[in-house]
């Protein structure tokens, strides 16, 4: 049986030769090409014009490296100075805080001292205020000034106060002197000589002193009496005047200074006026020199009144005093009237008032 023969491929020896030749050519080319193109070319191998350019470029590179080194050194110095500056800044801040703390401490200490001093002053002022209020409670607030010539400018036991204060001032002829003989003599003198008598000037000064002790919040009235009764300020009868109106007080005292004592003494008429005031006074200050010499009318015995008759007239007058109204008597005694002190003292006890007979040089 005959065997099938395979067909021969087209790939022949000639093809292999061709491929080998091509590969050899590539190897040859590779060997021929330079592999150190990046290597530095010696200056001697360079053309003269290129050697100058290369030297210039090398110099610029060297200068650049030097500048870079200097810049790095400068940066390092700046960083070091920055660190030093930061340290100094922290130290300064600490010193500032310490100084502020000391200043605040000093201020706090100074403020504390000032506060303590002010508190001490306030306490002193409070004590002074309390003392003044206590003194005002005892003596009343001085609404007017008064300067006396005597050694005593006070009345022991006499409390000046109340919401409504009435002063009854005796302006009879007996207020001219302490003796009956001198009273008769002065009745024949001029008005200036009569108003200049020591006893009358003391009576006026007593009224003046009383008005300076009236509480400023109170009301007042001043009545003058002899055989009849009238207000020191005309047209104010039956009215209460405000003490804080100092012009009214001054007017009352000035009016009394112009009065010339004369006539007899009707204490009963004076006490009747107390009951006519509305509301009633809560303090009455009576300035007189003795028992009354007549009642509501003239004496029957032609002007002569005995001691017993004067005592009866006093009792009749005392019965006119409204209940609850204290009578405070300031007696400027006259010779020959021994029952006066006893009678007015009894009236003070019965009414809840006071009785005083000041020295000749008061107030």
XYZ file of C-alpha atoms in Angstrom:
363
model
C 0.000 0.000 0.000
C 1.441 3.246 -0.963
C 2.207 5.902 1.899
C 0.791 9.490 1.712
C 3.533 12.036 1.527
C 3.161 15.316 3.428
C 3.588 18.586 1.516
C 6.763 20.647 2.303
C 6.328 24.073 4.025
C 7.241 27.303 2.418
C 9.636 28.197 5.265
C 13.095 27.482 3.934
C 16.736 27.968 4.793
C 16.952 31.100 2.759
C 14.493 32.822 5.064
C 16.532 31.970 8.115
C 19.557 33.477 6.544
C 17.779 36.670 5.883
C 16.593 36.893 9.502
C 20.044 36.238 10.854
C 21.505 38.965 8.711
C 18.911 41.471 9.993
C 19.594 40.624 13.611
C 23.302 41.003 13.088
C 22.782 44.406 11.509
C 20.810 45.613 14.562
C 23.537 44.466 16.959
C 26.103 46.304 14.903
C 24.068 49.489 14.973
C 23.675 49.228 18.757
C 27.397 48.889 19.230
C 28.098 51.812 17.003
C 25.697 54.274 18.863
C 27.223 56.218 21.936
C 25.841 55.273 25.319
C 27.371 58.181 27.448
C 25.704 61.132 25.811
C 24.999 62.632 29.272
C 28.610 62.400 30.397
C 30.511 65.684 30.731
C 32.568 66.564 27.755
C 36.074 67.708 28.648
C 36.656 71.386 28.060
C 39.633 70.663 25.941
C 37.444 68.645 23.627
C 35.009 71.556 23.201
C 35.240 74.290 20.672
C 36.656 77.608 21.965
C 33.329 79.479 21.764
C 31.491 76.793 23.745
C 34.203 76.691 26.420
C 33.503 80.420 27.302
C 29.787 79.846 27.578
C 30.373 76.804 29.759
C 32.682 78.782 32.101
C 30.087 81.562 32.383
C 27.366 79.063 33.181
C 29.565 77.330 35.750
C 30.214 80.701 37.428
C 26.502 81.500 37.522
C 25.803 78.089 39.033
C 28.457 78.657 41.683
C 27.093 82.113 42.474
C 23.604 80.670 42.728
C 24.768 78.003 45.155
C 26.543 80.642 47.253
C 23.394 82.802 47.258
C 21.312 79.779 48.199
C 23.661 79.025 51.082
C 23.505 82.646 52.274
C 19.733 82.627 51.975
C 19.530 79.464 54.025
C 21.801 81.013 56.627
C 19.641 84.154 56.664
C 16.504 82.063 57.066
C 18.120 80.233 59.964
C 19.082 83.540 61.618
C 15.555 84.890 61.111
C 14.084 81.754 62.644
C 16.455 82.087 65.580
C 15.550 85.767 66.029
C 11.898 84.822 65.766
C 12.332 82.295 68.554
C 14.183 84.898 70.672
C 11.501 87.503 69.951
C 8.784 85.023 70.926
C 10.585 84.367 74.199
C 10.947 88.081 74.867
C 7.281 88.599 74.033
C 6.263 85.917 76.516
C 8.503 87.459 79.161
C 7.078 90.936 78.516
C 3.528 89.556 78.680
C 4.315 87.922 81.990
C 5.785 91.174 83.300
C 2.733 93.088 82.072
C 0.422 90.616 83.782
C 2.441 90.876 86.980
C 2.374 94.672 86.766
C -1.379 94.634 86.131
C -1.844 92.309 89.070
C 0.192 94.602 91.307
C -1.700 97.650 90.047
C -5.052 95.988 90.579
C -3.951 94.872 94.028
C -2.855 98.424 94.840
C -6.072 99.823 93.450
C -8.098 97.296 95.397
C -6.149 98.127 98.534
C -6.530 101.866 97.941
C -10.231 101.489 97.151
C -10.670 99.374 100.271
C -8.951 102.042 102.371
C -11.107 104.774 100.848
C -14.263 102.734 101.430
C -13.293 102.162 105.039
C -12.591 105.877 105.485
C -15.942 106.793 103.937
C -17.737 104.255 106.109
C -16.068 105.770 109.161
C -17.193 109.240 108.061
C -20.735 107.951 107.525
C -20.751 106.438 111.013
C -19.512 109.724 112.474
C -22.191 111.647 110.596
C -24.846 109.192 111.762
C -23.741 109.690 115.365
C -23.805 113.462 114.923
C -27.240 113.214 113.364
C -28.533 111.122 116.245
C -27.059 113.565 118.742
C -28.635 116.488 116.906
C -32.000 114.712 116.767
C -31.762 113.906 120.458
C -30.876 117.517 121.229
C -33.693 118.755 119.020
C -36.100 116.427 120.816
C -35.002 117.889 124.131
C -34.832 121.588 123.256
C -36.655 121.937 119.941
C -35.125 122.986 116.681
C -33.707 126.511 116.785
C -35.657 128.397 114.170
C -34.111 131.726 115.136
C -30.781 132.767 116.633
C -30.394 134.320 120.078
C -27.330 135.659 121.880
C -27.639 136.410 125.571
C -25.472 138.585 127.792
C -25.783 136.510 130.971
C -23.801 133.480 132.049
C -26.848 131.174 131.816
C -28.579 130.657 128.483
C -30.765 127.746 129.518
C -33.718 127.026 131.783
C -33.414 123.777 133.705
C -36.557 121.667 133.500
C -38.308 123.781 130.854
C -39.122 121.718 127.783
C -39.875 123.782 124.693
C -42.040 121.756 122.374
C -45.478 120.883 121.127
C -47.456 121.207 117.927
C -49.259 124.391 119.042
C -47.430 126.770 121.379
C -49.001 129.809 123.027
C -46.971 132.507 124.784
C -48.769 134.851 127.211
C -46.704 137.938 128.011
C -47.703 140.264 130.851
C -47.451 143.900 129.658
C -48.908 145.554 132.766
C -47.160 148.479 134.451
C -45.703 146.223 137.155
C -43.360 144.737 134.508
C -41.377 148.013 134.606
C -39.514 147.254 137.818
C -39.144 144.894 140.788
C -40.383 147.370 143.436
C -43.688 149.218 143.630
C -41.961 152.554 144.291
C -39.852 152.297 141.137
C -42.875 151.177 139.129
C -44.696 154.375 140.151
C -41.616 156.426 139.275
C -41.200 154.840 135.832
C -44.886 155.311 135.006
C -44.164 159.030 134.859
C -41.109 158.651 132.597
C -40.915 158.772 128.825
C -41.733 155.712 126.745
C -38.055 155.205 125.906
C -37.122 155.181 129.623
C -39.940 152.800 130.426
C -39.119 150.312 127.639
C -35.465 150.521 128.640
C -36.043 149.184 132.142
C -34.028 146.120 133.097
C -37.031 144.017 134.068
C -38.955 144.718 130.873
C -35.910 144.047 128.710
C -35.508 140.706 130.488
C -39.139 139.849 129.768
C -38.700 140.681 126.082
C -35.440 138.674 125.961
C -37.238 135.728 127.550
C -39.855 135.810 124.801
C -37.119 136.113 122.194
C -35.280 133.106 123.671
C -38.455 131.002 123.731
C -39.187 131.644 120.062
C -35.722 130.433 119.084
C -36.540 127.047 120.658
C -39.839 126.420 118.879
C -39.806 123.219 116.756
C -39.855 124.167 113.075
C -42.852 121.925 112.392
C -45.032 123.500 115.105
C -47.435 126.447 115.156
C -47.377 129.389 117.553
C -49.233 132.443 118.831
C -48.127 135.297 121.089
C -50.706 137.141 123.189
C -50.042 140.297 125.230
C -52.227 140.961 128.262
C -52.771 143.620 130.891
C -56.383 144.681 131.513
C -57.260 143.186 128.138
C -55.692 140.704 125.672
C -54.383 141.222 122.145
C -52.202 139.371 119.667
C -48.614 140.565 119.252
C -49.237 140.604 115.478
C -52.446 142.620 114.931
C -55.195 140.783 113.097
C -53.979 137.253 113.975
C -56.218 136.736 117.016
C -57.549 133.175 117.142
C -55.084 131.981 114.487
C -52.163 129.570 114.692
C -49.074 130.790 112.827
C -46.414 128.555 111.278
C -43.061 128.553 113.056
C -41.214 127.819 109.797
C -42.352 131.256 108.602
C -39.496 133.039 110.340
C -40.839 136.425 109.256
C -43.875 135.898 111.512
C -41.682 135.082 114.511
C -39.522 138.127 113.882
C -42.606 140.288 113.497
C -44.014 139.083 116.830
C -40.778 139.782 118.713
C -40.323 143.160 117.031
C -43.898 144.135 117.937
C -43.285 143.284 121.605
C -40.123 145.396 121.646
C -42.239 148.411 120.699
C -44.789 147.847 123.493
C -44.830 150.186 126.535
C -46.046 148.325 129.660
C -49.000 149.969 131.393
C -52.254 149.228 133.201
C -53.274 146.479 135.586
C -53.127 142.681 135.256
C -56.124 140.561 134.322
C -54.906 136.963 134.265
C -58.477 135.750 133.943
C -58.911 137.430 130.563
C -55.616 135.914 129.379
C -56.648 132.393 130.388
C -60.060 132.850 128.732
C -58.264 133.343 125.401
C -56.697 129.900 125.767
C -60.126 128.274 125.565
C -61.040 130.330 122.465
C -58.180 128.916 120.409
C -59.042 125.991 118.146
C -57.483 123.561 118.350
C -56.332 124.100 121.912
C -52.622 124.689 122.560
C -50.601 121.771 123.889
C -48.143 124.089 125.688
C -48.655 127.538 127.219
C -45.723 129.692 128.372
C -46.717 132.467 130.760
C -44.259 135.326 131.376
C -45.421 137.443 134.311
C -44.278 138.999 137.591
C -46.975 138.177 140.125
C -50.609 137.626 140.997
C -53.294 139.514 139.038
C -54.644 142.857 140.214
C -58.112 142.562 138.662
C -60.543 140.084 137.183
C -62.824 140.625 134.219
C -63.610 144.118 135.485
C -61.797 146.955 137.274
C -61.156 146.551 141.031
C -63.908 147.920 143.305
C -61.624 149.424 145.922
C -60.372 152.266 143.722
C -57.229 150.563 142.508
C -56.034 149.076 145.810
C -56.067 145.275 145.953
C -55.009 143.257 148.984
C -52.928 140.108 148.915
C -55.931 137.908 149.680
C -57.975 139.540 146.949
C -55.157 138.951 144.443
C -54.981 135.303 145.517
C -58.737 134.954 144.893
C -58.367 136.584 141.488
C -55.612 134.100 140.682
C -57.810 131.131 141.618
C -60.636 132.502 139.492
C -58.250 132.801 136.562
C -56.848 129.284 137.110
C -60.367 127.889 136.812
C -60.469 129.234 133.249
C -57.622 126.973 132.088
C -58.958 124.132 129.886
C -58.243 120.618 131.060
C -55.126 119.004 129.612
C -53.367 122.293 128.773
C -50.047 122.613 130.679
C -49.141 126.068 131.986
C -45.390 126.774 132.127
C -44.735 129.916 134.148
C -41.582 132.050 133.962
C -41.879 134.357 136.953
C -39.945 137.631 137.172
C -40.915 138.272 140.827
C -41.896 141.579 142.324
C -41.331 142.631 145.916
C -44.313 142.409 148.217
C -45.977 139.490 146.431
C -44.995 136.403 148.492
C -47.917 134.260 147.345
C -47.006 134.522 143.636
C -44.359 131.798 143.524
C -46.479 129.380 145.553
C -49.580 130.020 143.424
C -47.934 129.627 140.061
C -46.025 126.546 141.252
C -49.365 124.988 142.266
C -50.815 125.843 138.840
C -47.854 124.147 137.134
C -48.332 120.996 139.208
C -52.087 120.897 138.614
C -51.833 121.444 134.842
C -48.737 119.283 134.199
C -46.546 122.230 133.339
C -43.443 123.749 134.942
C -42.498 126.739 137.065
C -39.245 128.709 136.851
C -37.856 131.937 138.214
C -34.642 132.749 136.309
C -31.679 134.789 137.488
C -31.553 138.503 136.785
C -28.863 138.130 134.124
C -30.739 135.460 132.182
C -30.966 134.855 129.279
